[in-house]
Amino acid sequence: MTRLLAVAGTGQVSGAERVLLRVLATARSEGWAVACAAPPGPLAAQLREHGVRVVPLPELGLAAGPRALAVPRTLARWARAAAAVRRAARGADVVLGNALTALPVLRLARCRPPVVWLAHDVVVRPDRLRVVRLSAPALSRVVGVSAAVTERLQGAGVPLSVVHNGVAWPVDPAHPEPAPAVPVVGVNALLTPWKGHHVVLEAAARLAGPVRIEIMGGQLPKDAEYADGVARAAAAVSSSARRVEVEVLGHVADPLARMRTWTVALSASTDPEACPLNVLEAMSLGVPVVATDHGGSPEVLDGSGVLVPPGDPAALAAAVVRLLDDPELRERCSHSGRHRVAQAHRLEEQTRVLLRLLADEAAGHEVGESR
């Protein structure tokens, strides 16, 4: 039986945490002993629902307040978290760090078992690259969720692997019956600035209609002001005389059911995505996708969608019009997207590959310890 300790960098739940939850749930179903160290937040409750033992950690983000006070407070938090992780790792065969924010704690913890970092970020900012390099001595392997992720980490001095994100497969294709009289263009993304909702709304203002725009996704507490701004901008677009209706749906309990009613799905992120689950989910349903041309999105789509420059509302609007006006193009994107998911992004297979990597790291450590 393999004993796995995961270390989450946040207690909130977004795409990276959804991936982690799926991995840990599968590991438990295969007989692994699984625990997860995590800060307070919704993630802990969902971990417990999956039967995962939770090791409490303090908040790992930068403390608020003047820098002279915030930095020592943050370092003190990291030190407490590292001590908790070090204790929990004594009973583990392998440690899995999830996302960039877990790295400082893993570096300070000096865990004896091998530490694998599951990287969900295309690391572009120099300060974040420095965090990776400083943390590299603690890592036995980095697993990126796309080649776009690992390409940025080539100089870190750690073995690199790629295991793409996956989604449930097979799923029935989206063929709404009856077809909507007004086409629906949807966004499924956390309401946070870098997801590009403001670009979507600027693009929506350029459409002649009739068209309905649906913005689906929850929000983190820190983004309440941004979410309010999105709602106001959506109302302003809807009040115009261009026959464009925009609705902010917020969190939806069954997002796939809503996505089945969409004509086109958008991923307008202004920062590069690593291996976007929202794009994969739309592809699995056969909903044509328009995505920004950076990070892992081109890698995921692999020609089965339309790419546009990031932060360009005119190009985004033109791509939407192109798909809405060309049913044959939509059909080609639909078939190609589903084929791509079936070939390279099945959740069951991708999770199996990741668990095999973790088991191999644990086995290699046991061999080394026995010598």
Coordinates of C-alpha atoms in Angstrom, one line a residue:
M1 CA 0.0 0.0 0.0
T2 CA 1.4 3.4 -1.0
R3 CA 1.1 6.2 1.5
L4 CA 0.6 9.6 -0.1
L5 CA 0.7 13.0 1.5
A6 CA -0.6 15.9 -0.6
V7 CA 0.2 19.5 0.2
A8 CA -2.2 22.1 -1.1
G9 CA -1.1 25.7 -1.4
T10 CA -4.6 27.1 -0.8
G11 CA -7.8 26.2 1.0
Q12 CA -10.0 27.6 -1.9
V13 CA -11.1 25.5 -4.8
S14 CA -10.4 26.3 -8.4
G15 CA -9.1 24.2 -11.3
A16 CA -5.9 23.0 -9.7
E17 CA -7.7 21.9 -6.6
R18 CA -10.4 20.1 -8.7
V19 CA -7.5 18.1 -10.3
L20 CA -6.0 17.3 -6.9
L21 CA -9.4 16.1 -5.5
R22 CA -9.8 13.7 -8.4
V23 CA -6.3 12.3 -8.0
L24 CA -6.7 11.8 -4.3
A25 CA -10.1 10.2 -4.6
T26 CA -8.8 7.8 -7.2
A27 CA -5.8 6.9 -5.1
R28 CA -8.1 6.1 -2.2
S29 CA -10.3 3.9 -4.4
E30 CA -7.2 2.0 -5.4
G31 CA -6.2 1.3 -1.8
W32 CA -3.7 4.0 -1.1
A33 CA -3.5 5.6 2.3
V34 CA -4.1 9.3 1.5
A35 CA -3.8 12.5 3.6
C36 CA -3.7 16.1 2.5
A37 CA -2.2 19.1 4.3
A38 CA -4.3 22.2 3.5
P39 CA -5.1 25.7 4.8
P40 CA -8.6 26.5 6.0
G41 CA -11.3 26.8 3.3
P42 CA -13.8 24.9 1.2
L43 CA -11.1 22.4 0.0
A44 CA -10.9 20.8 3.5
A45 CA -14.6 20.0 3.5
Q46 CA -14.4 18.5 0.0
L47 CA -11.4 16.4 0.9
R48 CA -13.2 14.9 3.9
E49 CA -16.2 14.1 1.6
H50 CA -13.8 12.0 -0.4
G51 CA -12.5 10.3 2.8
V52 CA -9.2 12.1 2.8
R53 CA -7.6 12.8 6.2
V54 CA -6.9 16.6 6.4
V55 CA -3.8 18.0 8.1
P56 CA -4.5 21.6 9.0
L57 CA -2.1 24.3 7.8
P58 CA -2.1 28.0 8.4
E59 CA -2.8 30.4 5.5
L60 CA 0.1 30.3 3.1
G61 CA -0.6 33.5 1.1
L62 CA 1.2 36.7 1.8
A63 CA 0.1 38.3 5.0
A64 CA -1.8 41.7 4.7
G65 CA -0.4 45.0 5.9
P66 CA 2.8 47.0 5.5
R67 CA 5.7 45.0 4.0
A68 CA 7.9 45.3 7.1
L69 CA 5.2 43.4 9.1
A70 CA 3.8 41.2 6.3
V71 CA 7.0 39.5 5.4
P72 CA 7.9 38.2 8.8
R73 CA 4.3 37.1 9.4
T74 CA 4.3 35.2 6.2
L75 CA 7.7 33.6 7.0
A76 CA 6.3 32.6 10.4
R77 CA 3.3 31.0 8.8
W78 CA 5.5 29.1 6.3
A79 CA 7.7 27.8 9.2
R80 CA 4.6 26.5 11.1
A81 CA 3.2 24.9 7.9
A82 CA 6.6 23.3 7.1
A83 CA 6.8 21.8 10.6
A84 CA 3.3 20.3 10.2
V85 CA 4.1 18.9 6.8
R86 CA 7.4 17.5 8.1
R87 CA 5.6 15.6 10.8
A88 CA 2.9 14.3 8.5
A89 CA 5.5 13.2 5.9
R90 CA 7.1 10.8 8.3
G91 CA 4.3 8.4 7.7
A92 CA 4.3 8.9 3.9
D93 CA 6.1 7.1 1.0
V94 CA 5.7 10.1 -1.4
V95 CA 4.6 13.7 -1.1
L96 CA 2.6 15.5 -3.8
G97 CA 2.8 19.3 -3.8
N98 CA -0.1 21.0 -5.6
A99 CA 0.5 24.3 -7.4
L100 CA 3.1 27.0 -7.0
T101 CA 2.0 28.3 -3.6
A102 CA 3.0 25.0 -1.9
L103 CA 6.6 25.3 -2.9
P104 CA 8.1 27.5 -0.2
V105 CA 6.6 25.2 2.5
L106 CA 7.9 22.1 0.8
R107 CA 11.4 23.7 0.6
L108 CA 11.3 24.5 4.3
A109 CA 9.9 21.1 5.3
R110 CA 12.9 19.1 4.1
C111 CA 10.7 15.9 3.8
R112 CA 12.5 12.6 3.8
P113 CA 10.1 10.9 1.2
P114 CA 10.4 12.1 -2.4
V115 CA 8.5 15.2 -3.2
V116 CA 6.7 15.6 -6.6
W117 CA 5.4 19.0 -7.5
L118 CA 2.2 19.0 -9.7
A119 CA 2.6 22.2 -11.6
H120 CA -0.6 23.9 -12.8
D121 CA 1.0 27.2 -13.8
V122 CA 2.8 28.5 -16.9
V123 CA 5.3 30.4 -14.9
V124 CA 6.2 33.6 -16.6
R125 CA 6.8 36.2 -13.9
P126 CA 10.5 36.4 -12.9
D127 CA 9.7 36.4 -9.1
R128 CA 7.7 33.1 -9.5
L129 CA 10.5 31.5 -11.5
R130 CA 12.8 32.4 -8.6
V131 CA 10.5 30.6 -6.2
V132 CA 10.7 27.5 -8.4
R133 CA 14.5 27.6 -8.6
L134 CA 14.8 28.2 -4.8
S135 CA 12.5 25.3 -4.1
A136 CA 14.0 22.9 -6.6
P137 CA 16.4 21.2 -4.1
A138 CA 13.3 19.9 -2.3
L139 CA 11.8 18.3 -5.4
S140 CA 12.5 14.8 -6.9
R141 CA 10.3 15.5 -9.9
V142 CA 8.0 18.1 -11.5
V143 CA 4.9 16.9 -13.3
G144 CA 3.5 19.7 -15.5
V145 CA -0.1 19.5 -16.7
S146 CA 1.1 20.5 -20.2
A147 CA 4.2 20.9 -22.2
A148 CA 3.6 24.6 -22.0
V149 CA 4.2 24.3 -18.2
T150 CA 7.4 22.2 -18.4
E151 CA 9.0 24.3 -21.1
R152 CA 9.2 27.2 -18.7
L153 CA 10.9 25.0 -16.1
Q154 CA 13.7 23.5 -18.2
G155 CA 16.4 25.3 -16.2
A156 CA 15.2 24.3 -12.8
G157 CA 17.5 21.2 -12.5
V158 CA 14.6 18.8 -11.7
P159 CA 13.4 15.9 -13.8
L160 CA 10.3 16.9 -15.7
S161 CA 7.3 14.9 -16.8
V162 CA 4.0 15.9 -18.5
V163 CA 0.6 14.5 -17.6
H164 CA -2.2 16.4 -19.2
N165 CA -5.4 17.2 -17.3
G166 CA -8.3 14.9 -18.2
V167 CA -12.1 15.0 -18.1
A168 CA -14.7 12.3 -17.7
W169 CA -15.1 10.2 -20.8
P170 CA -17.2 9.1 -22.5
V171 CA -19.9 11.7 -22.3
D172 CA -22.9 12.3 -24.5
P173 CA -22.4 15.1 -27.0
A174 CA -24.3 18.3 -26.6
H175 CA -27.2 18.5 -29.1
P176 CA -29.8 20.7 -27.5
E177 CA -33.3 19.8 -28.6
P178 CA -34.9 21.9 -29.7
A179 CA -32.0 24.0 -30.9
P180 CA -32.1 27.5 -29.3
A181 CA -33.7 30.2 -31.4
V182 CA -30.9 32.5 -30.1
P183 CA -27.4 31.2 -30.1
V184 CA -25.8 30.9 -26.7
V185 CA -22.1 31.8 -26.2
G186 CA -20.8 30.7 -22.8
V187 CA -17.9 31.3 -20.4
N188 CA -17.1 28.8 -17.7
A189 CA -14.4 30.4 -15.5
L190 CA -13.7 31.5 -12.0
L191 CA -14.6 35.2 -11.7
T192 CA -11.1 36.5 -11.3
P193 CA -9.4 39.2 -13.4
W194 CA -7.0 37.1 -15.4
K195 CA -9.8 34.9 -16.8
G196 CA -10.7 37.8 -19.1
H197 CA -14.4 38.4 -18.5
H198 CA -13.8 42.1 -19.2
V199 CA -12.5 41.1 -22.6
V200 CA -15.6 39.0 -23.2
L201 CA -17.9 41.9 -22.3
E202 CA -16.0 44.3 -24.6
A203 CA -16.3 41.7 -27.4
A204 CA -20.1 41.3 -26.6
A205 CA -20.6 45.0 -27.1
R206 CA -19.3 44.6 -30.6
L207 CA -21.8 41.9 -31.6
A208 CA -24.9 42.7 -33.6
G209 CA -27.0 40.0 -32.1
P210 CA -29.3 38.3 -31.6
V211 CA -27.1 36.4 -29.2
R212 CA -27.1 35.4 -25.5
I213 CA -23.9 35.5 -23.4
E214 CA -23.8 33.3 -20.3
I215 CA -21.0 33.9 -17.7
M216 CA -20.8 30.9 -15.4
G217 CA -18.4 30.4 -12.5
G218 CA -17.9 31.0 -8.8
Q219 CA -15.6 33.5 -7.2
L220 CA -13.0 33.7 -4.5
P221 CA -13.6 36.1 -1.5
K222 CA -10.8 38.4 -2.7
D223 CA -12.4 38.9 -6.1
A224 CA -15.8 40.3 -4.9
E225 CA -15.1 43.8 -6.3
Y226 CA -14.1 42.4 -9.6
A227 CA -17.3 40.1 -9.8
D228 CA -19.4 43.2 -9.0
G229 CA -17.8 45.0 -11.9
V230 CA -18.5 42.1 -14.2
A231 CA -22.1 42.2 -13.2
R232 CA -22.4 45.9 -13.8
A233 CA -20.7 45.7 -17.2
A234 CA -23.0 42.7 -18.2
A235 CA -26.1 44.8 -17.3
A236 CA -24.7 47.7 -19.4
V237 CA -24.2 45.5 -22.5
S238 CA -27.7 43.9 -22.0
S239 CA -29.4 47.4 -21.8
S240 CA -28.0 48.4 -25.2
A241 CA -30.2 48.1 -28.4
R242 CA -27.9 45.5 -30.1
R243 CA -30.0 42.4 -29.2
V244 CA -27.2 41.0 -27.0
E245 CA -28.3 39.6 -23.7
V246 CA -25.6 38.9 -21.0
E247 CA -26.4 37.0 -17.8
V248 CA -24.0 36.3 -15.0
L249 CA -25.0 32.9 -13.6
G250 CA -22.4 32.6 -10.9
H251 CA -21.7 29.1 -9.5
V252 CA -23.8 26.4 -11.2
A253 CA -24.2 23.0 -9.5
D254 CA -24.1 21.1 -12.8
P255 CA -21.9 23.1 -15.2
L256 CA -21.8 20.4 -17.9
A257 CA -25.6 20.4 -18.1
R258 CA -25.5 24.2 -18.7
M259 CA -22.7 23.9 -21.2
R260 CA -24.8 21.4 -23.2
T261 CA -27.0 24.3 -24.2
W262 CA -24.2 26.4 -25.6
T263 CA -23.5 27.1 -29.2
V264 CA -19.9 28.3 -28.6
A265 CA -17.6 28.3 -25.5
L266 CA -15.1 31.0 -24.8
S267 CA -11.8 30.9 -22.8
A268 CA -10.5 34.5 -22.8
S269 CA -7.8 34.3 -20.2
T270 CA -5.3 37.2 -20.4
D271 CA -2.6 35.2 -18.6
P272 CA -1.6 31.8 -20.1
E273 CA -3.6 28.8 -19.0
A274 CA -1.7 25.6 -18.3
C275 CA -4.2 22.9 -19.4
P276 CA -7.7 24.5 -19.0
L277 CA -10.4 22.2 -17.7
N278 CA -13.1 24.5 -19.1
V279 CA -11.7 24.1 -22.6
L280 CA -11.5 20.3 -22.2
E281 CA -15.0 20.0 -20.8
A282 CA -16.4 22.0 -23.8
M283 CA -14.5 19.8 -26.2
S284 CA -15.7 16.6 -24.5
L285 CA -19.3 17.8 -25.1
G286 CA -18.6 18.8 -28.7
V287 CA -19.1 22.5 -28.0
P288 CA -16.8 24.6 -30.4
V289 CA -14.3 26.7 -28.5
V290 CA -12.6 30.0 -29.0
A291 CA -9.5 30.4 -26.8
T292 CA -6.6 32.7 -26.3
D293 CA -3.5 31.7 -28.2
H294 CA -1.0 31.3 -25.4
G295 CA 0.0 28.8 -22.7
G296 CA -1.5 25.3 -22.9
S297 CA -4.7 26.2 -24.8
P298 CA -3.2 25.7 -28.3
E299 CA -1.7 22.4 -27.1
V300 CA -5.1 21.2 -25.8
L301 CA -7.1 22.3 -28.8
D302 CA -4.6 21.1 -31.3
G303 CA -6.5 22.6 -34.2
S304 CA -9.9 21.7 -33.0
G305 CA -11.0 25.3 -32.1
V306 CA -10.4 28.9 -33.0
L307 CA -7.5 30.8 -31.4
V308 CA -7.3 34.6 -30.9
P309 CA -4.7 36.9 -29.4
P310 CA -5.1 37.5 -25.6
G311 CA -6.7 40.7 -24.6
D312 CA -8.1 41.5 -28.0
P313 CA -11.9 42.0 -27.9
A314 CA -12.2 42.7 -31.6
A315 CA -10.5 39.4 -32.5
L316 CA -12.7 37.6 -30.0
A317 CA -15.9 39.0 -31.4
A318 CA -14.8 38.2 -34.9
A319 CA -14.1 34.6 -34.0
V320 CA -17.5 34.3 -32.3
V321 CA -19.2 35.7 -35.4
R322 CA -17.2 33.3 -37.6
L323 CA -18.3 30.2 -35.7
L324 CA -22.0 31.4 -35.4
D325 CA -22.1 32.1 -39.2
D326 CA -20.5 28.8 -40.2
P327 CA -22.3 25.6 -39.1
E328 CA -19.8 23.5 -41.0
L329 CA -16.9 24.9 -39.1
R330 CA -18.8 24.4 -35.8
E331 CA -19.4 20.8 -36.8
R332 CA -15.7 20.2 -37.6
C333 CA -14.6 21.7 -34.3
S334 CA -17.2 19.6 -32.5
H335 CA -16.0 16.3 -33.9
S336 CA -12.4 17.2 -33.7
G337 CA -12.7 18.3 -30.1
R338 CA -14.4 15.1 -28.9
H339 CA -11.8 13.0 -30.8
R340 CA -9.0 14.9 -29.1
V341 CA -10.4 14.3 -25.7
A342 CA -10.9 10.6 -26.4
Q343 CA -7.3 10.3 -27.6
A344 CA -5.4 12.3 -25.1
H345 CA -7.5 13.7 -22.2
R346 CA -9.5 10.8 -20.6
L347 CA -9.6 11.5 -16.9
E348 CA -9.3 7.9 -15.9
E349 CA -6.2 7.3 -18.0
Q350 CA -4.4 10.6 -17.1
T351 CA -5.0 10.0 -13.4
R352 CA -3.7 6.4 -13.7
V353 CA -0.5 7.8 -15.4
L354 CA 0.1 10.3 -12.6
L355 CA -0.5 7.7 -9.8
R356 CA 2.0 5.4 -11.6
L357 CA 4.6 8.2 -11.5
L358 CA 4.0 8.7 -7.8
A359 CA 4.3 5.0 -7.1
D360 CA 7.5 4.8 -9.0
E361 CA 9.0 7.7 -7.1
A362 CA 8.0 6.0 -3.8
A363 CA 9.5 2.7 -4.9
G364 CA 12.7 4.3 -6.0
H365 CA 13.0 6.0 -2.6
E366 CA 12.4 2.6 -0.8
V367 CA 15.2 1.0 -2.9
G368 CA 17.5 3.8 -2.0
E369 CA 16.7 3.6 1.7
S370 CA 17.4 -0.2 1.7
R371 CA 20.9 0.2 0.3

